[in-house]
Amino acid sequence: MTQALPLYGDQWSADIYDHEVQSLGDLPFWQSLAESAGGPALELACGTGRLLLPLARAGLTVTGLDASRFMLAVARRKLAQEDHQVRARCRLVEGNMSGFTFEENFGLIYIPARSFQILLSRDEQRSCLDRCAQHLRPDGQLALTVFNPRLDFLISPEGHHDGPNEFVGPDGMSVVHEAHSQYDRASQALAADWWYVVRDEQGAVTRRDYRLELHYFFRFEMEWMLEACGFEIEALYGDFERNEFAADSPEMIFVGRKAP
Ligand SMILES: C[S@@+](CC[C@H](N)C(=O)[O-])C[C@H]1O[C@@H](n2cnc3c(N)ncnc32)[C@H](O)[C@@H]1O
């Protein structure tokens, strides 16, 4: 086995992101929040601009912040293909979602694709929410989604295996993705090993290994934390069709405002 790299921390994992994650079915949800926000939107952990670019194309003014220069390089490459009006509405910034500063305030700050779970420590989580509160207009909204923890998945002693998932990557290469994850109940962290087996057009096969750790939040932990950081929760949805949160919902999508 090769040395595992942090996921999104090299150009290869950034370049295949859009090939593997084509749609999470979440664009209409984030777009409707951004449209009703009445002000610019900020996406934290915007990655390759999967959501940010369609929002800018729809006429919205958006800023995307991400810690990975590799993911941002993909987003910049895509943005360069857009017309000048879209380019003028979309700003990409390298930075940490737990420690950012902008001159302006936003009508909507959103954290899609469960990226908030990448923040493992309480300090990072609180600091991110504090930064959001600092950067929202008085009537602005914060929205973020995390996995609804599946207990059967989390308590399995041998961990959880995903895949194989096969897709076509850049330059027509065939990619097979598998993952093994193990949850630690004491830290509420899931450590996931991801590996990709790649066959290029000449038939040469290589393997690439990555590591990702996610904190698993429970419903009332999120509610307490959001309230402690000065937010009033307006809605908790269980999916992007805005169904009410239930025990078997796939997501926990929180929408809130700064408490008066
Ligand atoms: C699952 S991707 C999500 C990308 C995009 N939001 C989407 O919906 O397709 C997670 C992103 O989080 C970024 N990330 C990880 N830690 C971060 C941090 N502390 N601050 C900002 N971005 C971070 C990674 O670089 C990666 O682009």
PDB file of N, CA, C and O in Angstrom, residues 4-56:
ATOM      1  N   ALA A   4      -0.824   7.199   2.381  1.00  0.00           N
ATOM      2  CA  ALA A   4      -2.108   7.876   2.143  1.00  0.00           C
ATOM      3  C   ALA A   4      -1.937   9.391   2.234  1.00  0.00           C
ATOM      4  O   ALA A   4      -1.302   9.892   3.155  1.00  0.00           O
ATOM      5  N   LEU A   5      -2.513  10.087   1.269  1.00  0.00           N
ATOM      6  CA  LEU A   5      -2.471  11.558   1.256  1.00  0.00           C
ATOM      7  C   LEU A   5      -3.773  12.094   1.837  1.00  0.00           C
ATOM      8  O   LEU A   5      -4.817  11.428   1.737  1.00  0.00           O
ATOM      9  N   PRO A   6      -3.751  13.319   2.388  1.00  0.00           N
ATOM     10  CA  PRO A   6      -5.034  13.890   2.812  1.00  0.00           C
ATOM     11  C   PRO A   6      -5.915  14.170   1.590  1.00  0.00           C
ATOM     12  O   PRO A   6      -5.420  14.708   0.598  1.00  0.00           O
ATOM     13  N   LEU A   7      -7.171  13.762   1.668  1.00  0.00           N
ATOM     14  CA  LEU A   7      -8.082  13.971   0.539  1.00  0.00           C
ATOM     15  C   LEU A   7      -8.208  15.462   0.235  1.00  0.00           C
ATOM     16  O   LEU A   7      -8.265  16.273   1.168  1.00  0.00           O
ATOM     17  N   TYR A   8      -8.246  15.823  -1.027  1.00  0.00           N
ATOM     18  CA  TYR A   8      -8.314  17.202  -1.560  1.00  0.00           C
ATOM     19  C   TYR A   8      -6.979  17.939  -1.390  1.00  0.00           C
ATOM     20  O   TYR A   8      -6.899  19.121  -1.698  1.00  0.00           O
ATOM     21  N   GLY A   9      -5.950  17.252  -0.903  1.00  0.00           N
ATOM     22  CA  GLY A   9      -4.674  17.913  -0.661  1.00  0.00           C
ATOM     23  C   GLY A   9      -3.668  17.686  -1.769  1.00  0.00           C
ATOM     24  O   GLY A   9      -2.478  17.901  -1.565  1.00  0.00           O
ATOM     25  N   ASP A  10      -4.108  17.208  -2.940  1.00  0.00           N
ATOM     26  CA  ASP A  10      -3.211  17.127  -4.092  1.00  0.00           C
ATOM     27  C   ASP A  10      -4.042  17.328  -5.355  1.00  0.00           C
ATOM     28  O   ASP A  10      -5.278  17.276  -5.326  1.00  0.00           O
ATOM     29  N   GLN A  11      -3.322  17.577  -6.471  1.00  0.00           N
ATOM     30  CA  GLN A  11      -4.060  17.926  -7.699  1.00  0.00           C
ATOM     31  C   GLN A  11      -4.853  16.746  -8.238  1.00  0.00           C
ATOM     32  O   GLN A  11      -5.924  16.919  -8.816  1.00  0.00           O
ATOM     33  N   TRP A  12      -4.354  15.512  -8.015  1.00  0.00           N
ATOM     34  CA  TRP A  12      -5.050  14.359  -8.580  1.00  0.00           C
ATOM     35  C   TRP A  12      -6.448  14.207  -7.967  1.00  0.00           C
ATOM     36  O   TRP A  12      -7.434  14.069  -8.688  1.00  0.00           O
ATOM     37  N   SER A  13      -6.533  14.273  -6.636  1.00  0.00           N
ATOM     38  CA  SER A  13      -7.862  14.095  -6.017  1.00  0.00           C
ATOM     39  C   SER A  13      -8.773  15.276  -6.342  1.00  0.00           C
ATOM     40  O   SER A  13      -9.990  15.125  -6.430  1.00  0.00           O
ATOM     41  N   ALA A  14      -8.181  16.474  -6.538  1.00  0.00           N
ATOM     42  CA  ALA A  14      -8.997  17.627  -6.942  1.00  0.00           C
ATOM     43  C   ALA A  14      -9.511  17.444  -8.370  1.00  0.00           C
ATOM     44  O   ALA A  14     -10.681  17.726  -8.658  1.00  0.00           O
ATOM     45  N   ASP A  15      -8.655  16.927  -9.250  1.00  0.00           N
ATOM     46  CA  ASP A  15      -9.049  16.805 -10.656  1.00  0.00           C
ATOM     47  C   ASP A  15     -10.139  15.764 -10.880  1.00  0.00           C
ATOM     48  O   ASP A  15     -10.898  15.863 -11.838  1.00  0.00           O
ATOM     49  N   ILE A  16     -10.201  14.744 -10.031  1.00  0.00           N
ATOM     50  CA  ILE A  16     -11.241  13.731 -10.283  1.00  0.00           C
ATOM     51  C   ILE A  16     -12.558  14.071  -9.574  1.00  0.00           C
ATOM     52  O   ILE A  16     -13.580  13.441  -9.832  1.00  0.00           O
ATOM     53  N   TYR A  17     -12.554  15.088  -8.692  1.00  0.00           N
ATOM     54  CA  TYR A  17     -13.743  15.363  -7.865  1.00  0.00           C
ATOM     55  C   TYR A  17     -15.013  15.508  -8.716  1.00  0.00           C
ATOM     56  O   TYR A  17     -16.025  14.843  -8.467  1.00  0.00           O
ATOM     57  N   ASP A  18     -14.959  16.376  -9.736  1.00  0.00           N
ATOM     58  CA  ASP A  18     -16.175  16.616 -10.531  1.00  0.00           C
ATOM     59  C   ASP A  18     -16.573  15.392 -11.360  1.00  0.00           C
ATOM     60  O   ASP A  18     -17.730  15.259 -11.751  1.00  0.00           O
ATOM     61  N   HIS A  19     -15.609  14.515 -11.636  1.00  0.00           N
ATOM     62  CA  HIS A  19     -15.937  13.308 -12.403  1.00  0.00           C
ATOM     63  C   HIS A  19     -16.688  12.313 -11.530  1.00  0.00           C
ATOM     64  O   HIS A  19     -17.549  11.590 -11.991  1.00  0.00           O
ATOM     65  N   GLU A  20     -16.344  12.292 -10.250  1.00  0.00           N
ATOM     66  CA  GLU A  20     -16.998  11.340  -9.352  1.00  0.00           C
ATOM     67  C   GLU A  20     -18.284  11.912  -8.757  1.00  0.00           C
ATOM     68  O   GLU A  20     -19.293  11.231  -8.659  1.00  0.00           O
ATOM     69  N   VAL A  21     -18.225  13.190  -8.323  1.00  0.00           N
ATOM     70  CA  VAL A  21     -19.375  13.806  -7.649  1.00  0.00           C
ATOM     71  C   VAL A  21     -20.092  14.684  -8.661  1.00  0.00           C
ATOM     72  O   VAL A  21     -19.862  15.884  -8.716  1.00  0.00           O
ATOM     73  N   GLN A  22     -20.927  14.083  -9.498  1.00  0.00           N
ATOM     74  CA  GLN A  22     -21.548  14.916 -10.533  1.00  0.00           C
ATOM     75  C   GLN A  22     -22.741  15.665  -9.984  1.00  0.00           C
ATOM     76  O   GLN A  22     -22.966  16.813 -10.319  1.00  0.00           O
ATOM     77  N   SER A  23     -23.540  15.025  -9.141  1.00  0.00           N
ATOM     78  CA  SER A  23     -24.672  15.730  -8.544  1.00  0.00           C
ATOM     79  C   SER A  23     -25.005  15.092  -7.212  1.00  0.00           C
ATOM     80  O   SER A  23     -25.023  13.874  -7.089  1.00  0.00           O
ATOM     81  N   LEU A  24     -25.266  15.933  -6.236  1.00  0.00           N
ATOM     82  CA  LEU A  24     -25.783  15.428  -4.955  1.00  0.00           C
ATOM     83  C   LEU A  24     -27.268  15.779  -4.845  1.00  0.00           C
ATOM     84  O   LEU A  24     -27.860  15.647  -3.777  1.00  0.00           O
ATOM     85  N   GLY A  25     -27.862  16.279  -5.927  1.00  0.00           N
ATOM     86  CA  GLY A  25     -29.281  16.650  -5.921  1.00  0.00           C
ATOM     87  C   GLY A  25     -29.576  17.841  -5.022  1.00  0.00           C
ATOM     88  O   GLY A  25     -30.724  18.069  -4.633  1.00  0.00           O
ATOM     89  N   ASP A  26     -28.541  18.629  -4.707  1.00  0.00           N
ATOM     90  CA  ASP A  26     -28.716  19.695  -3.718  1.00  0.00           C
ATOM     91  C   ASP A  26     -28.723  21.103  -4.314  1.00  0.00           C
ATOM     92  O   ASP A  26     -29.017  22.066  -3.599  1.00  0.00           O
ATOM     93  N   LEU A  27     -28.418  21.235  -5.617  1.00  0.00           N
ATOM     94  CA  LEU A  27     -28.308  22.581  -6.193  1.00  0.00           C
ATOM     95  C   LEU A  27     -29.601  23.403  -6.047  1.00  0.00           C
ATOM     96  O   LEU A  27     -29.537  24.557  -5.606  1.00  0.00           O
ATOM     97  N   PRO A  28     -30.798  22.860  -6.384  1.00  0.00           N
ATOM     98  CA  PRO A  28     -32.004  23.699  -6.262  1.00  0.00           C
ATOM     99  C   PRO A  28     -32.217  24.203  -4.831  1.00  0.00           C
ATOM    100  O   PRO A  28     -32.671  25.334  -4.631  1.00  0.00           O
ATOM    101  N   PHE A  29     -31.862  23.386  -3.858  1.00  0.00           N
ATOM    102  CA  PHE A  29     -32.043  23.801  -2.445  1.00  0.00           C
ATOM    103  C   PHE A  29     -31.169  25.014  -2.135  1.00  0.00           C
ATOM    104  O   PHE A  29     -31.644  26.044  -1.652  1.00  0.00           O
ATOM    105  N   TRP A  30     -29.850  24.914  -2.424  1.00  0.00           N
ATOM    106  CA  TRP A  30     -28.943  26.017  -2.090  1.00  0.00           C
ATOM    107  C   TRP A  30     -29.273  27.246  -2.935  1.00  0.00           C
ATOM    108  O   TRP A  30     -29.208  28.376  -2.448  1.00  0.00           O
ATOM    109  N   GLN A  31     -29.669  27.003  -4.194  1.00  0.00           N
ATOM    110  CA  GLN A  31     -29.978  28.146  -5.061  1.00  0.00           C
ATOM    111  C   GLN A  31     -31.195  28.909  -4.543  1.00  0.00           C
ATOM    112  O   GLN A  31     -31.209  30.139  -4.532  1.00  0.00           O
ATOM    113  N   SER A  32     -32.211  28.192  -4.078  1.00  0.00           N
ATOM    114  CA  SER A  32     -33.404  28.918  -3.610  1.00  0.00           C
ATOM    115  C   SER A  32     -33.091  29.684  -2.326  1.00  0.00           C
ATOM    116  O   SER A  32     -33.581  30.799  -2.137  1.00  0.00           O
ATOM    117  N   LEU A  33     -32.233  29.150  -1.463  1.00  0.00           N
ATOM    118  CA  LEU A  33     -31.832  29.924  -0.272  1.00  0.00           C
ATOM    119  C   LEU A  33     -31.070  31.177  -0.691  1.00  0.00           C
ATOM    120  O   LEU A  33     -31.302  32.266  -0.171  1.00  0.00           O
ATOM    121  N   ALA A  34     -30.158  31.014  -1.645  1.00  0.00           N
ATOM    122  CA  ALA A  34     -29.343  32.156  -2.074  1.00  0.00           C
ATOM    123  C   ALA A  34     -30.212  33.210  -2.751  1.00  0.00           C
ATOM    124  O   ALA A  34     -30.010  34.411  -2.561  1.00  0.00           O
ATOM    125  N   GLU A  35     -31.227  32.759  -3.526  1.00  0.00           N
ATOM    126  CA  GLU A  35     -32.098  33.725  -4.215  1.00  0.00           C
ATOM    127  C   GLU A  35     -32.940  34.516  -3.231  1.00  0.00           C
ATOM    128  O   GLU A  35     -33.224  35.683  -3.449  1.00  0.00           O
ATOM    129  N   SER A  36     -33.358  33.864  -2.146  1.00  0.00           N
ATOM    130  CA  SER A  36     -34.209  34.621  -1.214  1.00  0.00           C
ATOM    131  C   SER A  36     -33.385  35.399  -0.185  1.00  0.00           C
ATOM    132  O   SER A  36     -33.948  36.126   0.622  1.00  0.00           O
ATOM    133  N   ALA A  37     -32.054  35.265  -0.242  1.00  0.00           N
ATOM    134  CA  ALA A  37     -31.223  35.931   0.780  1.00  0.00           C
ATOM    135  C   ALA A  37     -31.143  37.437   0.563  1.00  0.00           C
ATOM    136  O   ALA A  37     -30.887  38.182   1.503  1.00  0.00           O
ATOM    137  N   GLY A  38     -31.338  37.884  -0.666  1.00  0.00           N
ATOM    138  CA  GLY A  38     -31.294  39.321  -0.941  1.00  0.00           C
ATOM    139  C   GLY A  38     -29.920  39.918  -0.672  1.00  0.00           C
ATOM    140  O   GLY A  38     -29.824  41.028  -0.156  1.00  0.00           O
ATOM    141  N   GLY A  39     -28.887  39.194  -0.984  1.00  0.00           N
ATOM    142  CA  GLY A  39     -27.539  39.740  -0.786  1.00  0.00           C
ATOM    143  C   GLY A  39     -26.535  38.720  -1.229  1.00  0.00           C
ATOM    144  O   GLY A  39     -26.904  37.592  -1.574  1.00  0.00           O
ATOM    145  N   PRO A  40     -25.268  39.059  -1.221  1.00  0.00           N
ATOM    146  CA  PRO A  40     -24.273  38.095  -1.695  1.00  0.00           C
ATOM    147  C   PRO A  40     -24.224  36.847  -0.807  1.00  0.00           C
ATOM    148  O   PRO A  40     -24.549  36.907   0.375  1.00  0.00           O
ATOM    149  N   ALA A  41     -23.821  35.744  -1.427  1.00  0.00           N
ATOM    150  CA  ALA A  41     -23.733  34.476  -0.692  1.00  0.00           C
ATOM    151  C   ALA A  41     -22.267  34.067  -0.566  1.00  0.00           C
ATOM    152  O   ALA A  41     -21.451  34.340  -1.451  1.00  0.00           O
ATOM    153  N   LEU A  42     -21.968  33.426   0.554  1.00  0.00           N
ATOM    154  CA  LEU A  42     -20.623  32.900   0.801  1.00  0.00           C
ATOM    155  C   LEU A  42     -20.731  31.395   0.993  1.00  0.00           C
ATOM    156  O   LEU A  42     -21.458  30.931   1.869  1.00  0.00           O
ATOM    157  N   GLU A  43     -20.003  30.634   0.152  1.00  0.00           N
ATOM    158  CA  GLU A  43     -19.939  29.178   0.345  1.00  0.00           C
ATOM    159  C   GLU A  43     -18.627  28.838   1.031  1.00  0.00           C
ATOM    160  O   GLU A  43     -17.548  29.157   0.510  1.00  0.00           O
ATOM    161  N   LEU A  44     -18.698  28.199   2.182  1.00  0.00           N
ATOM    162  CA  LEU A  44     -17.494  27.740   2.874  1.00  0.00           C
ATOM    163  C   LEU A  44     -17.155  26.344   2.372  1.00  0.00           C
ATOM    164  O   LEU A  44     -18.039  25.490   2.251  1.00  0.00           O
ATOM    165  N   ALA A  45     -15.865  26.106   2.112  1.00  0.00           N
ATOM    166  CA  ALA A  45     -15.382  24.840   1.551  1.00  0.00           C
ATOM    167  C   ALA A  45     -16.006  24.600   0.173  1.00  0.00           C
ATOM    168  O   ALA A  45     -16.599  23.558  -0.088  1.00  0.00           O
ATOM    169  N   CYS A  46     -15.837  25.563  -0.708  1.00  0.00           N
ATOM    170  CA  CYS A  46     -16.523  25.563  -2.016  1.00  0.00           C
ATOM    171  C   CYS A  46     -15.934  24.565  -3.000  1.00  0.00           C
ATOM    172  O   CYS A  46     -16.538  24.287  -4.033  1.00  0.00           O
ATOM    173  N   GLY A  47     -14.734  24.047  -2.713  1.00  0.00           N
ATOM    174  CA  GLY A  47     -14.132  23.027  -3.580  1.00  0.00           C
ATOM    175  C   GLY A  47     -13.954  23.504  -5.003  1.00  0.00           C
ATOM    176  O   GLY A  47     -13.428  24.599  -5.263  1.00  0.00           O
ATOM    177  N   THR A  48     -14.404  22.678  -5.945  1.00  0.00           N
ATOM    178  CA  THR A  48     -14.213  22.955  -7.376  1.00  0.00           C
ATOM    179  C   THR A  48     -15.280  23.885  -7.949  1.00  0.00           C
ATOM    180  O   THR A  48     -15.355  24.051  -9.162  1.00  0.00           O
ATOM    181  N   GLY A  49     -16.130  24.428  -7.082  1.00  0.00           N
ATOM    182  CA  GLY A  49     -17.185  25.327  -7.568  1.00  0.00           C
ATOM    183  C   GLY A  49     -18.388  24.587  -8.126  1.00  0.00           C
ATOM    184  O   GLY A  49     -19.168  25.152  -8.899  1.00  0.00           O
ATOM    185  N   ARG A  50     -18.561  23.326  -7.731  1.00  0.00           N
ATOM    186  CA  ARG A  50     -19.700  22.524  -8.206  1.00  0.00           C
ATOM    187  C   ARG A  50     -21.023  23.272  -8.051  1.00  0.00           C
ATOM    188  O   ARG A  50     -21.875  23.240  -8.947  1.00  0.00           O
ATOM    189  N   LEU A  51     -21.215  23.968  -6.927  1.00  0.00           N
ATOM    190  CA  LEU A  51     -22.445  24.732  -6.691  1.00  0.00           C
ATOM    191  C   LEU A  51     -22.253  26.214  -7.024  1.00  0.00           C
ATOM    192  O   LEU A  51     -23.174  26.873  -7.491  1.00  0.00           O
ATOM    193  N   LEU A  52     -21.071  26.714  -6.707  1.00  0.00           N
ATOM    194  CA  LEU A  52     -20.826  28.158  -6.809  1.00  0.00           C
ATOM    195  C   LEU A  52     -21.018  28.669  -8.244  1.00  0.00           C
ATOM    196  O   LEU A  52     -21.628  29.722  -8.463  1.00  0.00           O
ATOM    197  N   LEU A  53     -20.507  27.916  -9.216  1.00  0.00           N
ATOM    198  CA  LEU A  53     -20.589  28.402 -10.597  1.00  0.00           C
ATOM    199  C   LEU A  53     -22.027  28.438 -11.114  1.00  0.00           C
ATOM    200  O   LEU A  53     -22.430  29.449 -11.706  1.00  0.00           O
ATOM    201  N   PRO A  54     -22.831  27.392 -10.889  1.00  0.00           N
ATOM    202  CA  PRO A  54     -24.238  27.509 -11.307  1.00  0.00           C
ATOM    203  C   PRO A  54     -24.966  28.667 -10.631  1.00  0.00           C
ATOM    204  O   PRO A  54     -25.812  29.313 -11.244  1.00  0.00           O
ATOM    205  N   LEU A  55     -24.633  28.976  -9.368  1.00  0.00           N
ATOM    206  CA  LEU A  55     -25.288  30.108  -8.698  1.00  0.00           C
ATOM    207  C   LEU A  55     -24.883  31.412  -9.376  1.00  0.00           C
ATOM    208  O   LEU A  55     -25.718  32.292  -9.601  1.00  0.00           O
ATOM    209  N   ALA A  56     -23.610  31.547  -9.712  1.00  0.00           N
ATOM    210  CA  ALA A  56     -23.156  32.765 -10.400  1.00  0.00           C
ATOM    211  C   ALA A  56     -23.806  32.863 -11.776  1.00  0.00           C
ATOM    212  O   ALA A  56     -24.220  33.936 -12.212  1.00  0.00           O
TER     213      ALA A  56
END
